[in-house]
């Protein structure tokens, strides 16, 4: 059974803290993604990675950075958390080689609250 | 500039009837479209997809229709069941873009028993 796991389901941090969100997939997927989901705004892409050590900005990268040192792991970093980064964060992965192209497998999400 | 739009934030239907969820896009470079379903406190899961070379794809109770000239796609669920109650996201891809998808805002479907 394919799986994407995220390090925390719920997280509460204070303004200015550095926050790490971890994502691990066990499917040997090349592509990994970080989204945030906010009411009425759908899923917005923060960063994605199509290979180890490779990263590309998505639609809303400001205030975030990422790291992909190993194929299975993709980390999202909030350098200095702010209240407007309170959101649901979703990690996903996909492969370029399967028959179902572009299908993304999502983790359960991390609900981050910044106080 | 929102390239994928789901104009109906919510939809309510009776069990056994048809649910039709709509999605419009503006970028003519999109060549692959997907629908995902999301339950509360879970990540989205893939439901059905369609390539731009087709105008219809069917999988059990779910059918996706694509009208390229209108830049419009729709998801039909027949018959609708209470377990279909969820948020549905439409997504679009450009074939050369490393699997990056552009998502719509989502439509919350409620199927009443």
mmCIF file with all atom_site columns, C-alpha atoms in Angstrom:
data_model
loop_
_atom_site.group_PDB
_atom_site.id
_atom_site.type_symbol
_atom_site.label_atom_id
_atom_site.label_alt_id
_atom_site.label_comp_id
_atom_site.label_asym_id
_atom_site.label_entity_id
_atom_site.label_seq_id
_atom_site.pdbx_PDB_ins_code
_atom_site.Cartn_x
_atom_site.Cartn_y
_atom_site.Cartn_z
_atom_site.occupancy
_atom_site.B_iso_or_equiv
_atom_site.pdbx_formal_charge
_atom_site.auth_seq_id
_atom_site.auth_comp_id
_atom_site.auth_asym_id
_atom_site.auth_atom_id
_atom_site.pdbx_PDB_model_num
ATOM 1   C CA . UNK A 1 1   ? 0.000   0.000  0.000   1.00 0.00 ? 1   UNK A CA 1
ATOM 2   C CA . UNK A 1 2   ? 1.542   3.271  -1.141  1.00 0.00 ? 2   UNK A CA 1
ATOM 3   C CA . UNK A 1 3   ? 2.107   5.844  1.514   1.00 0.00 ? 3   UNK A CA 1
ATOM 4   C CA . UNK A 1 4   ? 2.987   9.480  2.084   1.00 0.00 ? 4   UNK A CA 1
ATOM 5   C CA . UNK A 1 5   ? 3.502   10.378 5.710   1.00 0.00 ? 5   UNK A CA 1
ATOM 6   C CA . UNK A 1 6   ? 3.858   13.757 7.344   1.00 0.00 ? 6   UNK A CA 1
ATOM 7   C CA . UNK A 1 7   ? 5.666   14.237 10.617  1.00 0.00 ? 7   UNK A CA 1
ATOM 8   C CA . UNK A 1 8   ? 2.819   15.898 12.517  1.00 0.00 ? 8   UNK A CA 1
ATOM 9   C CA . UNK A 1 9   ? -0.950  16.098 12.163  1.00 0.00 ? 9   UNK A CA 1
ATOM 10  C CA . UNK A 1 10  ? -1.214  19.218 14.339  1.00 0.00 ? 10  UNK A CA 1
ATOM 11  C CA . UNK A 1 11  ? 1.418   21.783 15.196  1.00 0.00 ? 11  UNK A CA 1
ATOM 12  C CA . UNK A 1 12  ? 1.261   25.008 17.207  1.00 0.00 ? 12  UNK A CA 1
ATOM 13  C CA . UNK A 1 13  ? 4.153   27.461 16.943  1.00 0.00 ? 13  UNK A CA 1
ATOM 14  C CA . UNK A 1 14  ? 4.850   31.015 17.952  1.00 0.00 ? 14  UNK A CA 1
ATOM 15  C CA . UNK A 1 15  ? 5.516   33.945 15.644  1.00 0.00 ? 15  UNK A CA 1
ATOM 16  C CA . UNK A 1 16  ? 9.165   34.100 14.665  1.00 0.00 ? 16  UNK A CA 1
ATOM 17  C CA . UNK A 1 17  ? 9.920   30.429 15.322  1.00 0.00 ? 17  UNK A CA 1
ATOM 18  C CA . UNK A 1 18  ? 11.633  28.294 12.698  1.00 0.00 ? 18  UNK A CA 1
ATOM 19  C CA . UNK A 1 19  ? 9.308   25.460 11.694  1.00 0.00 ? 19  UNK A CA 1
ATOM 20  C CA . UNK A 1 20  ? 10.168  22.200 9.947   1.00 0.00 ? 20  UNK A CA 1
ATOM 21  C CA . UNK A 1 21  ? 7.516   20.087 8.257   1.00 0.00 ? 21  UNK A CA 1
ATOM 22  C CA . UNK A 1 22  ? 8.711   16.682 7.142   1.00 0.00 ? 22  UNK A CA 1
ATOM 23  C CA . UNK A 1 23  ? 7.292   14.463 4.436   1.00 0.00 ? 23  UNK A CA 1
ATOM 24  C CA . UNK A 1 24  ? 8.333   10.927 3.569   1.00 0.00 ? 24  UNK A CA 1
ATOM 25  C CA . UNK A 1 25  ? 7.101   8.724  0.728   1.00 0.00 ? 25  UNK A CA 1
ATOM 26  C CA . UNK A 1 26  ? 7.784   5.017  0.283   1.00 0.00 ? 26  UNK A CA 1
ATOM 27  C CA . UNK A 1 27  ? 6.970   4.745  -3.418  1.00 0.00 ? 27  UNK A CA 1
ATOM 28  C CA . UNK A 1 28  ? 10.346  5.726  -4.908  1.00 0.00 ? 28  UNK A CA 1
ATOM 29  C CA . UNK A 1 29  ? 8.651   8.697  -6.579  1.00 0.00 ? 29  UNK A CA 1
ATOM 30  C CA . UNK A 1 30  ? 10.746  11.282 -8.373  1.00 0.00 ? 30  UNK A CA 1
ATOM 31  C CA . UNK A 1 31  ? 8.442   14.253 -7.818  1.00 0.00 ? 31  UNK A CA 1
ATOM 32  C CA . UNK A 1 32  ? 7.436   15.729 -4.487  1.00 0.00 ? 32  UNK A CA 1
ATOM 33  C CA . UNK A 1 33  ? 5.256   18.740 -3.707  1.00 0.00 ? 33  UNK A CA 1
ATOM 34  C CA . UNK A 1 34  ? 4.256   21.014 -0.860  1.00 0.00 ? 34  UNK A CA 1
ATOM 35  C CA . UNK A 1 35  ? 0.865   22.742 -0.889  1.00 0.00 ? 35  UNK A CA 1
ATOM 36  C CA . UNK A 1 36  ? -1.114  24.791 1.501   1.00 0.00 ? 36  UNK A CA 1
ATOM 37  C CA . UNK A 1 37  ? -4.898  24.582 1.634   1.00 0.00 ? 37  UNK A CA 1
ATOM 38  C CA . UNK A 1 38  ? -6.954  27.518 2.842   1.00 0.00 ? 38  UNK A CA 1
ATOM 39  C CA . UNK A 1 39  ? -10.759 27.915 2.772   1.00 0.00 ? 39  UNK A CA 1
ATOM 40  C CA . UNK A 1 40  ? -11.917 29.249 -0.574  1.00 0.00 ? 40  UNK A CA 1
ATOM 41  C CA . UNK A 1 41  ? -8.418  29.160 -2.042  1.00 0.00 ? 41  UNK A CA 1
ATOM 42  C CA . UNK A 1 42  ? -8.033  25.493 -2.874  1.00 0.00 ? 42  UNK A CA 1
ATOM 43  C CA . UNK A 1 43  ? -4.590  23.922 -3.046  1.00 0.00 ? 43  UNK A CA 1
ATOM 44  C CA . UNK A 1 44  ? -1.778  26.346 -3.721  1.00 0.00 ? 44  UNK A CA 1
ATOM 45  C CA . UNK A 1 45  ? 1.665   25.046 -4.641  1.00 0.00 ? 45  UNK A CA 1
ATOM 46  C CA . UNK A 1 46  ? 4.510   26.306 -2.478  1.00 0.00 ? 46  UNK A CA 1
ATOM 47  C CA . UNK A 1 47  ? 7.494   24.358 -3.824  1.00 0.00 ? 47  UNK A CA 1
ATOM 48  C CA . UNK A 1 48  ? 8.113   21.179 -5.734  1.00 0.00 ? 48  UNK A CA 1
ATOM 49  C CA . UNK A 1 49  ? 11.060  18.948 -6.431  1.00 0.00 ? 49  UNK A CA 1
ATOM 50  C CA . UNK A 1 50  ? 11.553  16.625 -9.389  1.00 0.00 ? 50  UNK A CA 1
ATOM 51  C CA . UNK A 1 51  ? 14.775  15.044 -8.181  1.00 0.00 ? 51  UNK A CA 1
ATOM 52  C CA . UNK A 1 52  ? 17.104  14.859 -5.211  1.00 0.00 ? 52  UNK A CA 1
ATOM 53  C CA . UNK A 1 53  ? 18.608  18.268 -4.419  1.00 0.00 ? 53  UNK A CA 1
ATOM 54  C CA . UNK A 1 54  ? 16.431  19.888 -7.091  1.00 0.00 ? 54  UNK A CA 1
ATOM 55  C CA . UNK A 1 55  ? 13.704  22.357 -6.218  1.00 0.00 ? 55  UNK A CA 1
ATOM 56  C CA . UNK A 1 56  ? 11.466  24.806 -7.995  1.00 0.00 ? 56  UNK A CA 1
ATOM 57  C CA . UNK A 1 57  ? 9.256   27.574 -6.712  1.00 0.00 ? 57  UNK A CA 1
ATOM 58  C CA . UNK A 1 58  ? 5.552   27.140 -6.954  1.00 0.00 ? 58  UNK A CA 1
ATOM 59  C CA . UNK A 1 59  ? 2.931   29.847 -6.867  1.00 0.00 ? 59  UNK A CA 1
ATOM 60  C CA . UNK A 1 60  ? 3.448   31.073 -3.291  1.00 0.00 ? 60  UNK A CA 1
ATOM 61  C CA . UNK A 1 61  ? 7.085   30.417 -2.207  1.00 0.00 ? 61  UNK A CA 1
ATOM 62  C CA . UNK A 1 62  ? 7.563   33.601 -0.178  1.00 0.00 ? 62  UNK A CA 1
ATOM 63  C CA . UNK A 1 63  ? 8.400   32.871 3.451   1.00 0.00 ? 63  UNK A CA 1
ATOM 64  C CA . UNK A 1 64  ? 9.184   29.201 2.758   1.00 0.00 ? 64  UNK A CA 1
ATOM 65  C CA . UNK A 1 65  ? 12.164  27.117 1.777   1.00 0.00 ? 65  UNK A CA 1
ATOM 66  C CA . UNK A 1 66  ? 12.587  23.410 1.094   1.00 0.00 ? 66  UNK A CA 1
ATOM 67  C CA . UNK A 1 67  ? 15.167  20.690 1.276   1.00 0.00 ? 67  UNK A CA 1
ATOM 68  C CA . UNK A 1 68  ? 15.429  17.383 -0.547  1.00 0.00 ? 68  UNK A CA 1
ATOM 69  C CA . UNK A 1 69  ? 18.591  15.534 0.422   1.00 0.00 ? 69  UNK A CA 1
ATOM 70  C CA . UNK A 1 70  ? 17.134  12.053 -0.103  1.00 0.00 ? 70  UNK A CA 1
ATOM 71  C CA . UNK A 1 71  ? 14.673  10.841 -2.700  1.00 0.00 ? 71  UNK A CA 1
ATOM 72  C CA . UNK A 1 72  ? 12.060  9.776  -0.161  1.00 0.00 ? 72  UNK A CA 1
ATOM 73  C CA . UNK A 1 73  ? 12.116  12.905 2.000   1.00 0.00 ? 73  UNK A CA 1
ATOM 74  C CA . UNK A 1 74  ? 10.990  16.463 1.273   1.00 0.00 ? 74  UNK A CA 1
ATOM 75  C CA . UNK A 1 75  ? 11.088  19.081 4.009   1.00 0.00 ? 75  UNK A CA 1
ATOM 76  C CA . UNK A 1 76  ? 9.291   22.408 4.148   1.00 0.00 ? 76  UNK A CA 1
ATOM 77  C CA . UNK A 1 77  ? 10.887  25.105 6.279   1.00 0.00 ? 77  UNK A CA 1
ATOM 78  C CA . UNK A 1 78  ? 9.281   28.250 7.583   1.00 0.00 ? 78  UNK A CA 1
ATOM 79  C CA . UNK A 1 79  ? 12.293  30.397 8.433   1.00 0.00 ? 79  UNK A CA 1
ATOM 80  C CA . UNK A 1 80  ? 10.356  32.761 10.699  1.00 0.00 ? 80  UNK A CA 1
ATOM 81  C CA . UNK A 1 81  ? 6.750   31.728 11.171  1.00 0.00 ? 81  UNK A CA 1
ATOM 82  C CA . UNK A 1 82  ? 4.060   34.370 10.865  1.00 0.00 ? 82  UNK A CA 1
ATOM 83  C CA . UNK A 1 83  ? 0.359   34.266 11.674  1.00 0.00 ? 83  UNK A CA 1
ATOM 84  C CA . UNK A 1 84  ? -0.567  34.376 7.982   1.00 0.00 ? 84  UNK A CA 1
ATOM 85  C CA . UNK A 1 85  ? 1.156   31.008 7.593   1.00 0.00 ? 85  UNK A CA 1
ATOM 86  C CA . UNK A 1 86  ? -1.501  29.364 9.730   1.00 0.00 ? 86  UNK A CA 1
ATOM 87  C CA . UNK A 1 87  ? -2.891  26.778 7.334   1.00 0.00 ? 87  UNK A CA 1
ATOM 88  C CA . UNK A 1 88  ? -3.238  23.137 6.368   1.00 0.00 ? 88  UNK A CA 1
ATOM 89  C CA . UNK A 1 89  ? -0.044  21.913 4.708   1.00 0.00 ? 89  UNK A CA 1
ATOM 90  C CA . UNK A 1 90  ? -0.208  18.971 2.337   1.00 0.00 ? 90  UNK A CA 1
ATOM 91  C CA . UNK A 1 91  ? 2.664   17.007 0.910   1.00 0.00 ? 91  UNK A CA 1
ATOM 92  C CA . UNK A 1 92  ? 2.326   14.915 -2.244  1.00 0.00 ? 92  UNK A CA 1
ATOM 93  C CA . UNK A 1 93  ? 4.437   12.758 -4.499  1.00 0.00 ? 93  UNK A CA 1
ATOM 94  C CA . UNK A 1 94  ? 4.162   11.451 -8.033  1.00 0.00 ? 94  UNK A CA 1
ATOM 95  C CA . UNK A 1 95  ? 6.145   9.472  -10.545 1.00 0.00 ? 95  UNK A CA 1
ATOM 96  C CA . UNK A 1 96  ? 7.015   10.122 -14.152 1.00 0.00 ? 96  UNK A CA 1
ATOM 97  C CA . UNK A 1 97  ? 7.111   6.442  -14.971 1.00 0.00 ? 97  UNK A CA 1
ATOM 98  C CA . UNK A 1 98  ? 3.781   4.918  -14.015 1.00 0.00 ? 98  UNK A CA 1
ATOM 99  C CA . UNK A 1 99  ? 0.845   4.400  -16.341 1.00 0.00 ? 99  UNK A CA 1
ATOM 100 C CA . UNK A 1 100 ? -1.255  6.892  -14.411 1.00 0.00 ? 100 UNK A CA 1
ATOM 101 C CA . UNK A 1 101 ? 0.677   9.986  -15.272 1.00 0.00 ? 101 UNK A CA 1
ATOM 102 C CA . UNK A 1 102 ? 0.505   13.026 -13.049 1.00 0.00 ? 102 UNK A CA 1
ATOM 103 C CA . UNK A 1 103 ? -1.507  11.329 -10.318 1.00 0.00 ? 103 UNK A CA 1
ATOM 104 C CA . UNK A 1 104 ? -0.335  12.714 -7.020  1.00 0.00 ? 104 UNK A CA 1
ATOM 105 C CA . UNK A 1 105 ? -0.421  10.786 -3.762  1.00 0.00 ? 105 UNK A CA 1
ATOM 106 C CA . UNK A 1 106 ? -1.073  12.986 -0.768  1.00 0.00 ? 106 UNK A CA 1
ATOM 107 C CA . UNK A 1 107 ? -0.188  12.762 2.873   1.00 0.00 ? 107 UNK A CA 1
ATOM 108 C CA . UNK A 1 108 ? -2.825  13.366 5.561   1.00 0.00 ? 108 UNK A CA 1
ATOM 109 C CA . UNK A 1 109 ? -1.808  16.990 6.071   1.00 0.00 ? 109 UNK A CA 1
ATOM 110 C CA . UNK A 1 110 ? -0.383  19.054 8.925   1.00 0.00 ? 110 UNK A CA 1
ATOM 111 C CA . UNK A 1 111 ? -2.610  21.659 10.517  1.00 0.00 ? 111 UNK A CA 1
ATOM 112 C CA . UNK A 1 112 ? -0.202  24.427 11.526  1.00 0.00 ? 112 UNK A CA 1
ATOM 113 C CA . UNK A 1 113 ? -1.298  27.223 13.840  1.00 0.00 ? 113 UNK A CA 1
ATOM 114 C CA . UNK A 1 114 ? 1.028   30.179 14.371  1.00 0.00 ? 114 UNK A CA 1
ATOM 115 C CA . UNK A 1 115 ? 0.201   32.252 17.439  1.00 0.00 ? 115 UNK A CA 1
ATOM 116 C CA . UNK B 2 1   ? -4.664  34.908 -12.542 1.00 0.00 ? 1   UNK B CA 1
ATOM 117 C CA . UNK B 2 2   ? -6.502  31.732 -11.638 1.00 0.00 ? 2   UNK B CA 1
ATOM 118 C CA . UNK B 2 3   ? -6.059  29.266 -14.457 1.00 0.00 ? 3   UNK B CA 1
ATOM 119 C CA . UNK B 2 4   ? -8.384  26.572 -13.094 1.00 0.00 ? 4   UNK B CA 1
ATOM 120 C CA . UNK B 2 5   ? -11.722 27.581 -11.658 1.00 0.00 ? 5   UNK B CA 1
ATOM 121 C CA . UNK B 2 6   ? -14.504 25.714 -9.959  1.00 0.00 ? 6   UNK B CA 1
ATOM 122 C CA . UNK B 2 7   ? -17.250 28.282 -9.817  1.00 0.00 ? 7   UNK B CA 1
ATOM 123 C CA . UNK B 2 8   ? -19.582 26.395 -7.504  1.00 0.00 ? 8   UNK B CA 1
ATOM 124 C CA . UNK B 2 9   ? -18.231 26.267 -3.943  1.00 0.00 ? 9   UNK B CA 1
ATOM 125 C CA . UNK B 2 10  ? -20.914 23.779 -2.942  1.00 0.00 ? 10  UNK B CA 1
ATOM 126 C CA . UNK B 2 11  ? -23.457 21.371 -4.381  1.00 0.00 ? 11  UNK B CA 1
ATOM 127 C CA . UNK B 2 12  ? -26.196 19.412 -2.668  1.00 0.00 ? 12  UNK B CA 1
ATOM 128 C CA . UNK B 2 13  ? -27.967 16.441 -4.292  1.00 0.00 ? 13  UNK B CA 1
ATOM 129 C CA . UNK B 2 14  ? -30.295 13.671 -3.231  1.00 0.00 ? 14  UNK B CA 1
ATOM 130 C CA . UNK B 2 15  ? -29.004 10.126 -2.907  1.00 0.00 ? 15  UNK B CA 1
ATOM 131 C CA . UNK B 2 16  ? -29.493 8.211  -6.154  1.00 0.00 ? 16  UNK B CA 1
ATOM 132 C CA . UNK B 2 17  ? -29.529 11.320 -8.356  1.00 0.00 ? 17  UNK B CA 1
ATOM 133 C CA . UNK B 2 18  ? -26.761 12.611 -10.583 1.00 0.00 ? 18  UNK B CA 1
ATOM 134 C CA . UNK B 2 19  ? -24.070 14.971 -9.275  1.00 0.00 ? 19  UNK B CA 1
ATOM 135 C CA . UNK B 2 20  ? -22.406 17.236 -11.824 1.00 0.00 ? 20  UNK B CA 1
ATOM 136 C CA . UNK B 2 21  ? -19.307 19.136 -10.797 1.00 0.00 ? 21  UNK B CA 1
ATOM 137 C CA . UNK B 2 22  ? -17.863 21.684 -13.177 1.00 0.00 ? 22  UNK B CA 1
ATOM 138 C CA . UNK B 2 23  ? -14.411 23.049 -13.869 1.00 0.00 ? 23  UNK B CA 1
ATOM 139 C CA . UNK B 2 24  ? -13.195 25.736 -16.285 1.00 0.00 ? 24  UNK B CA 1
ATOM 140 C CA . UNK B 2 25  ? -9.646  26.495 -17.349 1.00 0.00 ? 25  UNK B CA 1
ATOM 141 C CA . UNK B 2 26  ? -7.982  29.307 -19.233 1.00 0.00 ? 26  UNK B CA 1
ATOM 142 C CA . UNK B 2 27  ? -4.598  27.919 -20.272 1.00 0.00 ? 27  UNK B CA 1
ATOM 143 C CA . UNK B 2 28  ? -4.820  26.141 -23.618 1.00 0.00 ? 28  UNK B CA 1
ATOM 144 C CA . UNK B 2 29  ? -1.495  24.413 -22.897 1.00 0.00 ? 29  UNK B CA 1
ATOM 145 C CA . UNK B 2 30  ? -3.139  22.112 -20.334 1.00 0.00 ? 30  UNK B CA 1
ATOM 146 C CA . UNK B 2 31  ? -3.290  18.629 -21.804 1.00 0.00 ? 31  UNK B CA 1
ATOM 147 C CA . UNK B 2 32  ? -4.184  16.390 -18.897 1.00 0.00 ? 32  UNK B CA 1
ATOM 148 C CA . UNK B 2 33  ? -6.880  16.793 -16.278 1.00 0.00 ? 33  UNK B CA 1
ATOM 149 C CA . UNK B 2 34  ? -7.565  15.028 -13.000 1.00 0.00 ? 34  UNK B CA 1
ATOM 150 C CA . UNK B 2 35  ? -10.214 14.973 -10.311 1.00 0.00 ? 35  UNK B CA 1
ATOM 151 C CA . UNK B 2 36  ? -9.422  14.383 -6.658  1.00 0.00 ? 36  UNK B CA 1
ATOM 152 C CA . UNK B 2 37  ? -11.719 13.764 -3.722  1.00 0.00 ? 37  UNK B CA 1
ATOM 153 C CA . UNK B 2 38  ? -10.928 14.977 -0.215  1.00 0.00 ? 38  UNK B CA 1
ATOM 154 C CA . UNK B 2 39  ? -12.544 13.964 3.045   1.00 0.00 ? 39  UNK B CA 1
ATOM 155 C CA . UNK B 2 40  ? -12.059 16.122 6.166   1.00 0.00 ? 40  UNK B CA 1
ATOM 156 C CA . UNK B 2 41  ? -8.765  15.518 7.975   1.00 0.00 ? 41  UNK B CA 1
ATOM 157 C CA . UNK B 2 42  ? -7.408  13.458 5.068   1.00 0.00 ? 42  UNK B CA 1
ATOM 158 C CA . UNK B 2 43  ? -5.296  14.268 2.042   1.00 0.00 ? 43  UNK B CA 1
ATOM 159 C CA . UNK B 2 44  ? -6.909  14.325 -1.412  1.00 0.00 ? 44  UNK B CA 1
ATOM 160 C CA . UNK B 2 45  ? -7.110  11.036 -3.286  1.00 0.00 ? 45  UNK B CA 1
ATOM 161 C CA . UNK B 2 46  ? -7.113  10.564 -7.025  1.00 0.00 ? 46  UNK B CA 1
ATOM 162 C CA . UNK B 2 47  ? -10.472 9.822  -8.568  1.00 0.00 ? 47  UNK B CA 1
ATOM 163 C CA . UNK B 2 48  ? -10.352 9.928  -12.361 1.00 0.00 ? 48  UNK B CA 1
ATOM 164 C CA . UNK B 2 49  ? -8.414  11.615 -15.144 1.00 0.00 ? 49  UNK B CA 1
ATOM 165 C CA . UNK B 2 50  ? -8.660  12.467 -18.822 1.00 0.00 ? 50  UNK B CA 1
ATOM 166 C CA . UNK B 2 51  ? -6.180  13.281 -21.530 1.00 0.00 ? 51  UNK B CA 1
ATOM 167 C CA . UNK B 2 52  ? -6.879  16.148 -23.932 1.00 0.00 ? 52  UNK B CA 1
ATOM 168 C CA . UNK B 2 53  ? -7.004  13.681 -26.812 1.00 0.00 ? 53  UNK B CA 1
ATOM 169 C CA . UNK B 2 54  ? -10.228 12.276 -25.383 1.00 0.00 ? 54  UNK B CA 1
ATOM 170 C CA . UNK B 2 55  ? -13.586 13.829 -24.623 1.00 0.00 ? 55  UNK B CA 1
ATOM 171 C CA . UNK B 2 56  ? -14.848 11.259 -22.142 1.00 0.00 ? 56  UNK B CA 1
ATOM 172 C CA . UNK B 2 57  ? -13.483 8.841  -19.593 1.00 0.00 ? 57  UNK B CA 1
ATOM 173 C CA . UNK B 2 58  ? -15.565 6.537  -17.454 1.00 0.00 ? 58  UNK B CA 1
ATOM 174 C CA . UNK B 2 59  ? -14.785 4.571  -14.314 1.00 0.00 ? 59  UNK B CA 1
ATOM 175 C CA . UNK B 2 60  ? -17.731 2.925  -12.651 1.00 0.00 ? 60  UNK B CA 1
ATOM 176 C CA . UNK B 2 61  ? -20.085 5.607  -11.327 1.00 0.00 ? 61  UNK B CA 1
ATOM 177 C CA . UNK B 2 62  ? -17.692 8.397  -12.297 1.00 0.00 ? 62  UNK B CA 1
ATOM 178 C CA . UNK B 2 63  ? -17.441 9.955  -15.750 1.00 0.00 ? 63  UNK B CA 1
ATOM 179 C CA . UNK B 2 64  ? -15.370 12.951 -16.755 1.00 0.00 ? 64  UNK B CA 1
ATOM 180 C CA . UNK B 2 65  ? -16.254 14.945 -19.862 1.00 0.00 ? 65  UNK B CA 1
ATOM 181 C CA . UNK B 2 66  ? -13.866 17.336 -21.562 1.00 0.00 ? 66  UNK B CA 1
ATOM 182 C CA . UNK B 2 67  ? -14.912 20.116 -23.941 1.00 0.00 ? 67  UNK B CA 1
ATOM 183 C CA . UNK B 2 68  ? -11.657 21.579 -25.237 1.00 0.00 ? 68  UNK B CA 1
ATOM 184 C CA . UNK B 2 69  ? -13.258 24.299 -27.333 1.00 0.00 ? 69  UNK B CA 1
ATOM 185 C CA . UNK B 2 70  ? -15.079 25.609 -24.270 1.00 0.00 ? 70  UNK B CA 1
ATOM 186 C CA . UNK B 2 71  ? -12.117 24.882 -21.953 1.00 0.00 ? 71  UNK B CA 1
ATOM 187 C CA . UNK B 2 72  ? -14.529 23.103 -19.676 1.00 0.00 ? 72  UNK B CA 1
ATOM 188 C CA . UNK B 2 73  ? -14.646 19.771 -17.939 1.00 0.00 ? 73  UNK B CA 1
ATOM 189 C CA . UNK B 2 74  ? -17.227 18.160 -15.752 1.00 0.00 ? 74  UNK B CA 1
ATOM 190 C CA . UNK B 2 75  ? -17.399 15.210 -13.388 1.00 0.00 ? 75  UNK B CA 1
ATOM 191 C CA . UNK B 2 76  ? -20.610 13.191 -13.321 1.00 0.00 ? 76  UNK B CA 1
ATOM 192 C CA . UNK B 2 77  ? -21.402 10.865 -10.451 1.00 0.00 ? 77  UNK B CA 1
ATOM 193 C CA . UNK B 2 78  ? -24.281 8.471  -11.078 1.00 0.00 ? 78  UNK B CA 1
ATOM 194 C CA . UNK B 2 79  ? -25.905 7.413  -8.840  1.00 0.00 ? 79  UNK B CA 1
ATOM 195 C CA . UNK B 2 80  ? -24.735 9.648  -6.024  1.00 0.00 ? 80  UNK B CA 1
ATOM 196 C CA . UNK B 2 81  ? -24.236 8.052  -2.621  1.00 0.00 ? 81  UNK B CA 1
ATOM 197 C CA . UNK B 2 82  ? -23.878 9.619  0.849   1.00 0.00 ? 82  UNK B CA 1
ATOM 198 C CA . UNK B 2 83  ? -20.269 8.375  0.954   1.00 0.00 ? 83  UNK B CA 1
ATOM 199 C CA . UNK B 2 84  ? -19.537 10.650 -2.017  1.00 0.00 ? 84  UNK B CA 1
ATOM 200 C CA . UNK B 2 85  ? -19.941 13.675 0.240   1.00 0.00 ? 85  UNK B CA 1
ATOM 201 C CA . UNK B 2 86  ? -16.520 15.342 0.116   1.00 0.00 ? 86  UNK B CA 1
ATOM 202 C CA . UNK B 2 87  ? -14.610 18.218 -1.432  1.00 0.00 ? 87  UNK B CA 1
ATOM 203 C CA . UNK B 2 88  ? -13.780 17.633 -5.101  1.00 0.00 ? 88  UNK B CA 1
ATOM 204 C CA . UNK B 2 89  ? -10.782 19.303 -6.705  1.00 0.00 ? 89  UNK B CA 1
ATOM 205 C CA . UNK B 2 90  ? -10.178 19.654 -10.393 1.00 0.00 ? 90  UNK B CA 1
ATOM 206 C CA . UNK B 2 91  ? -6.517  19.753 -11.494 1.00 0.00 ? 91  UNK B CA 1
ATOM 207 C CA . UNK B 2 92  ? -4.788  20.440 -14.790 1.00 0.00 ? 92  UNK B CA 1
ATOM 208 C CA . UNK B 2 93  ? -1.332  19.565 -16.109 1.00 0.00 ? 93  UNK B CA 1
ATOM 209 C CA . UNK B 2 94  ? 0.951   20.588 -18.928 1.00 0.00 ? 94  UNK B CA 1
ATOM 210 C CA . UNK B 2 95  ? 2.747   17.518 -20.217 1.00 0.00 ? 95  UNK B CA 1
ATOM 211 C CA . UNK B 2 96  ? 6.251   18.945 -20.067 1.00 0.00 ? 96  UNK B CA 1
ATOM 212 C CA . UNK B 2 97  ? 5.945   20.460 -16.606 1.00 0.00 ? 97  UNK B CA 1
ATOM 213 C CA . UNK B 2 98  ? 7.474   17.763 -14.370 1.00 0.00 ? 98  UNK B CA 1
ATOM 214 C CA . UNK B 2 99  ? 4.109   16.600 -13.081 1.00 0.00 ? 99  UNK B CA 1
ATOM 215 C CA . UNK B 2 100 ? 3.150   19.970 -11.614 1.00 0.00 ? 100 UNK B CA 1
ATOM 216 C CA . UNK B 2 101 ? -0.628  20.346 -11.323 1.00 0.00 ? 101 UNK B CA 1
ATOM 217 C CA . UNK B 2 102 ? -2.720  23.485 -11.080 1.00 0.00 ? 102 UNK B CA 1
ATOM 218 C CA . UNK B 2 103 ? -5.712  22.985 -8.806  1.00 0.00 ? 103 UNK B CA 1
ATOM 219 C CA . UNK B 2 104 ? -9.102  24.619 -8.641  1.00 0.00 ? 104 UNK B CA 1
ATOM 220 C CA . UNK B 2 105 ? -10.621 25.898 -5.406  1.00 0.00 ? 105 UNK B CA 1
ATOM 221 C CA . UNK B 2 106 ? -12.740 22.824 -4.845  1.00 0.00 ? 106 UNK B CA 1
ATOM 222 C CA . UNK B 2 107 ? -16.461 22.079 -4.692  1.00 0.00 ? 107 UNK B CA 1
ATOM 223 C CA . UNK B 2 108 ? -18.043 20.643 -1.560  1.00 0.00 ? 108 UNK B CA 1
ATOM 224 C CA . UNK B 2 109 ? -20.543 17.953 -2.512  1.00 0.00 ? 109 UNK B CA 1
ATOM 225 C CA . UNK B 2 110 ? -23.213 16.900 -0.035  1.00 0.00 ? 110 UNK B CA 1
ATOM 226 C CA . UNK B 2 111 ? -25.309 13.870 -0.881  1.00 0.00 ? 111 UNK B CA 1
ATOM 227 C CA . UNK B 2 112 ? -28.429 13.677 1.256   1.00 0.00 ? 112 UNK B CA 1
ATOM 228 C CA . UNK B 2 113 ? -29.908 10.272 2.156   1.00 0.00 ? 113 UNK B CA 1
#
